Backbone as CSV, one residue per row, in Angstrom:
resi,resn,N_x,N_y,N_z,CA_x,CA_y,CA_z,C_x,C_y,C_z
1,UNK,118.180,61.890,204.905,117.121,61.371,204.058,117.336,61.899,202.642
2,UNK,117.597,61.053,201.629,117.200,61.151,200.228,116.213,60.548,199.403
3,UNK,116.179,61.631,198.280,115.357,60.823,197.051,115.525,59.520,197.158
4,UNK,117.007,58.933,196.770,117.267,58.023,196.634,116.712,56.752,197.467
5,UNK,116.949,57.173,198.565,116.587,56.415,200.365,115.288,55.949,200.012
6,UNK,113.983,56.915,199.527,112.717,56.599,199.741,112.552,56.154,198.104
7,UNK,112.548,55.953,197.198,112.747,55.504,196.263,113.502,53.656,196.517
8,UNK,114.144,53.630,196.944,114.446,52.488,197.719,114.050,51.513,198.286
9,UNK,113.139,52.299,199.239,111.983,52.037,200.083,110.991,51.642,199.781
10,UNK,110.199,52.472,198.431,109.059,52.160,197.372,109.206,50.835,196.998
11,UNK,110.225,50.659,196.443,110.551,49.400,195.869,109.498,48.046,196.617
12,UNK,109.293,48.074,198.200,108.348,47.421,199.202,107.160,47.299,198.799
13,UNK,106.784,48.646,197.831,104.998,48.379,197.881,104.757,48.152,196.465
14,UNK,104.113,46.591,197.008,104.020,45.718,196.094,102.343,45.920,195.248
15,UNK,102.318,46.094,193.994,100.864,45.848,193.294,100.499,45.091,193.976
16,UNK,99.175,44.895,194.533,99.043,43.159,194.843,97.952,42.360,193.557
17,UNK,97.640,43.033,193.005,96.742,42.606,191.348,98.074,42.206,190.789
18,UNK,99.057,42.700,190.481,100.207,42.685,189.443,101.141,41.429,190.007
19,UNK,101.469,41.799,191.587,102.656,41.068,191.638,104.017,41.666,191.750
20,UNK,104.078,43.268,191.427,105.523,44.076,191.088,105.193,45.053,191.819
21,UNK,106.765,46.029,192.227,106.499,46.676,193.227,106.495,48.391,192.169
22,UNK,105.520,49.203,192.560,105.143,50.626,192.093,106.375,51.311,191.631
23,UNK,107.256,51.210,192.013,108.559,52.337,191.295,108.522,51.109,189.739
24,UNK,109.061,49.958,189.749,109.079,49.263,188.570,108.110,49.371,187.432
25,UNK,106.546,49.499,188.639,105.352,49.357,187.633,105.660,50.882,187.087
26,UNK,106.371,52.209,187.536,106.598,52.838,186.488,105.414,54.179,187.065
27,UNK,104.623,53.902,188.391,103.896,54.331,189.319,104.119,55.451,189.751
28,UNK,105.467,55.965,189.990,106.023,56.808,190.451,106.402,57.723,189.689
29,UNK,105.890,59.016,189.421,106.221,60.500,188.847,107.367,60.984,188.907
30,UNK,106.825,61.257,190.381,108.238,62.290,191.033,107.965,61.941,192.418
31,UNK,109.188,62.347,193.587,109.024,62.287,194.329,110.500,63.475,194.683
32,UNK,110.303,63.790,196.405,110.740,64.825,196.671,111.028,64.353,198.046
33,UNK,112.139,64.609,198.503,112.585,64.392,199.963,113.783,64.813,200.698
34,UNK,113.031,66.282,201.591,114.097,67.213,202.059,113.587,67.348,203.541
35,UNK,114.601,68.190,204.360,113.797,68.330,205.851,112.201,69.051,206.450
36,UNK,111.793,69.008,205.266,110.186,69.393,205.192,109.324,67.862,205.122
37,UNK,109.868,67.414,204.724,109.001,66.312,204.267,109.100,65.088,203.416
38,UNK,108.208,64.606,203.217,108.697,63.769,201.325,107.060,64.052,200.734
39,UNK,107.294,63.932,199.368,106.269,64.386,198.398,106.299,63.399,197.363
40,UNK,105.542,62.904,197.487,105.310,61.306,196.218,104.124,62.174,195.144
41,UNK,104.518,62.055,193.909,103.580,62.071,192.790,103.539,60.832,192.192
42,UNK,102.475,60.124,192.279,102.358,59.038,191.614,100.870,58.690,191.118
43,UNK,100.539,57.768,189.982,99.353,57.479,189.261,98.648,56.105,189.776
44,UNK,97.799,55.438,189.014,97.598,54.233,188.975,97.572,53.658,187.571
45,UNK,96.968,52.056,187.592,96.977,51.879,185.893,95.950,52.078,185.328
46,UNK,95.108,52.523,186.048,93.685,52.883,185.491,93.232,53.985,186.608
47,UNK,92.436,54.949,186.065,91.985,56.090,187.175,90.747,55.351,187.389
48,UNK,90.099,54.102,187.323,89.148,53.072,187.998,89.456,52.358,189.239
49,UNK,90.860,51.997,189.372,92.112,51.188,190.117,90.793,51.350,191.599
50,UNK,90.724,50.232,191.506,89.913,50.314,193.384,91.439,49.986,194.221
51,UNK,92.488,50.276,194.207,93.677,50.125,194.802,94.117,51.113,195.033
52,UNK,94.083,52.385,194.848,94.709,53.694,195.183,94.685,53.680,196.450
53,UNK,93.761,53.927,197.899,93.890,54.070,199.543,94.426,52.579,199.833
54,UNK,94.890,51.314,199.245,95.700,50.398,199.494,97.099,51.361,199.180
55,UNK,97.443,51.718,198.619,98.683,51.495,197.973,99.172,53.090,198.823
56,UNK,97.999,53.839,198.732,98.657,55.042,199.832,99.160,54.535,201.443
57,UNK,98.163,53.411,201.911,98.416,53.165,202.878,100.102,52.793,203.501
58,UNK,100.339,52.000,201.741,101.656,50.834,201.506,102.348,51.854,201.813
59,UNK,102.326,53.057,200.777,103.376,53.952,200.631,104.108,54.170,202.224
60,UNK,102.720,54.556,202.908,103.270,55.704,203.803,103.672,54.669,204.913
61,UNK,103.386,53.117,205.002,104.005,51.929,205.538,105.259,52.042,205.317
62,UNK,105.996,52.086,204.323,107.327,51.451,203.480,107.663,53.047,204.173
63,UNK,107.350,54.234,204.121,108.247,55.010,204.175,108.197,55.202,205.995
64,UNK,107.601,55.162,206.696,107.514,55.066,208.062,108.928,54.744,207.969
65,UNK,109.633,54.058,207.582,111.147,53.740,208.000,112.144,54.869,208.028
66,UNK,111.593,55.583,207.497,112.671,56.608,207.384,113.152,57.123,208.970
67,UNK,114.740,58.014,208.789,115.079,58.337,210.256,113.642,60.045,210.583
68,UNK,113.703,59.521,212.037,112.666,61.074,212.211,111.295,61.066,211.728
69,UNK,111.097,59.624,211.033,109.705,60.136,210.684,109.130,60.877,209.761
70,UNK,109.651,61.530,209.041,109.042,62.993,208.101,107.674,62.535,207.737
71,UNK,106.920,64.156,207.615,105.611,63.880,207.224,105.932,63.550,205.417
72,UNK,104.981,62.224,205.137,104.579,61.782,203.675,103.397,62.428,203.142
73,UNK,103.440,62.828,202.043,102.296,63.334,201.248,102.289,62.466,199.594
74,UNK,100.945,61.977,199.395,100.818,61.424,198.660,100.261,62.584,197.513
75,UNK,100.418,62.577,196.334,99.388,63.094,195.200,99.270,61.888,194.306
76,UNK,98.247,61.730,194.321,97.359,60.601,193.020,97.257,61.980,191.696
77,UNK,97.576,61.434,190.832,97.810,62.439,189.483,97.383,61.438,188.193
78,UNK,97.317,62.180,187.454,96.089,60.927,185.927,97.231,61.776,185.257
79,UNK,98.349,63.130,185.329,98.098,63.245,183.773,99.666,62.955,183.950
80,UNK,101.028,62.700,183.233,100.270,61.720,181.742,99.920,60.202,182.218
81,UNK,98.552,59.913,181.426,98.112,58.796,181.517,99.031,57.749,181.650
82,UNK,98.483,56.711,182.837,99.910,55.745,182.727,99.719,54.943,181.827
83,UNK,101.164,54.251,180.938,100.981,53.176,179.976,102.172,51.980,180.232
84,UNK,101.901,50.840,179.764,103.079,49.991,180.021,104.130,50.436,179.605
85,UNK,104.522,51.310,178.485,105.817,51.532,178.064,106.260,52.091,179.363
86,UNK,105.765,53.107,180.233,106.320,53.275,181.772,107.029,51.904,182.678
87,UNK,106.939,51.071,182.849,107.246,50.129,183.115,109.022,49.710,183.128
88,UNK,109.532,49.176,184.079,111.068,49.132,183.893,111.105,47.081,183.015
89,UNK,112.094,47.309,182.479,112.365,46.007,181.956,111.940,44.453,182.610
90,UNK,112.439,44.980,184.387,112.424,44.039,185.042,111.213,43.791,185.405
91,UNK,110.030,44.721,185.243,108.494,44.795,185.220,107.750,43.855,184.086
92,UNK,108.087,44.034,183.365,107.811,43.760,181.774,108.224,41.940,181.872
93,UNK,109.647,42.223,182.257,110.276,40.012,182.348,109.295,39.736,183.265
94,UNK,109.194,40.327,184.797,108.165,39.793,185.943,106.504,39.427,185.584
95,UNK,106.225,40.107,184.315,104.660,39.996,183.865,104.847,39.009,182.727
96,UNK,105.835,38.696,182.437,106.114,38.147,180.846,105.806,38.454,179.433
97,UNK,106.627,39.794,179.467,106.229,40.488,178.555,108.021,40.249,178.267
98,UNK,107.710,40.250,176.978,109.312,40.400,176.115,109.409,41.591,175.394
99,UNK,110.718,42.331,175.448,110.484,43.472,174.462,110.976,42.687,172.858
């Protein structure tokens, strides 16, 4: 199991307001994944978001794939505030935003 692997994986859980999946929307902090576990730091786009226990649910859906199972831990985190400049390119074309 790697970063990489579950990062991968994320890619699955889709905004469903947006349309794009949380690593793109730029959602994702940090994340951590060794034989202890995995450790997601991630935000929303508003600390209002009535989507946060959706999107934990997604998470720990999408990562269920992993080999063995490891326990997932979510942290919901505000600071730094999220902004679109977080956002990957292919986020930005998918919303129709041009740089």
């Amino acid at each position: 199991m790697t970063a990489d692997l579950v990062r991968l994986l994320l890619h699955d859980v889709i905004d469903p307001e947006l349309g794009v999946n949380i690593v793109d929307l730029g959602l994702i902090y940090d994340l951590s994944a060794d034989d202890a576990g995995v450790l997601i730091r991630m935000t929303l786009t508003t600390p209002g978001c009535p989507l946060g226990g959706y999107l934990d649910d997604e998470v720990r859906r999408a990562l269920a794939q992993l080999p063995g199972r490891p326990p997932v831990r979510v942290e919901l985190v505000w600071d730094p505030p999220w902004g679109p400049e977080l956002m990957t390119d292919a986020a930005k074309r998918a919303l129709g935003w041009f740089r």
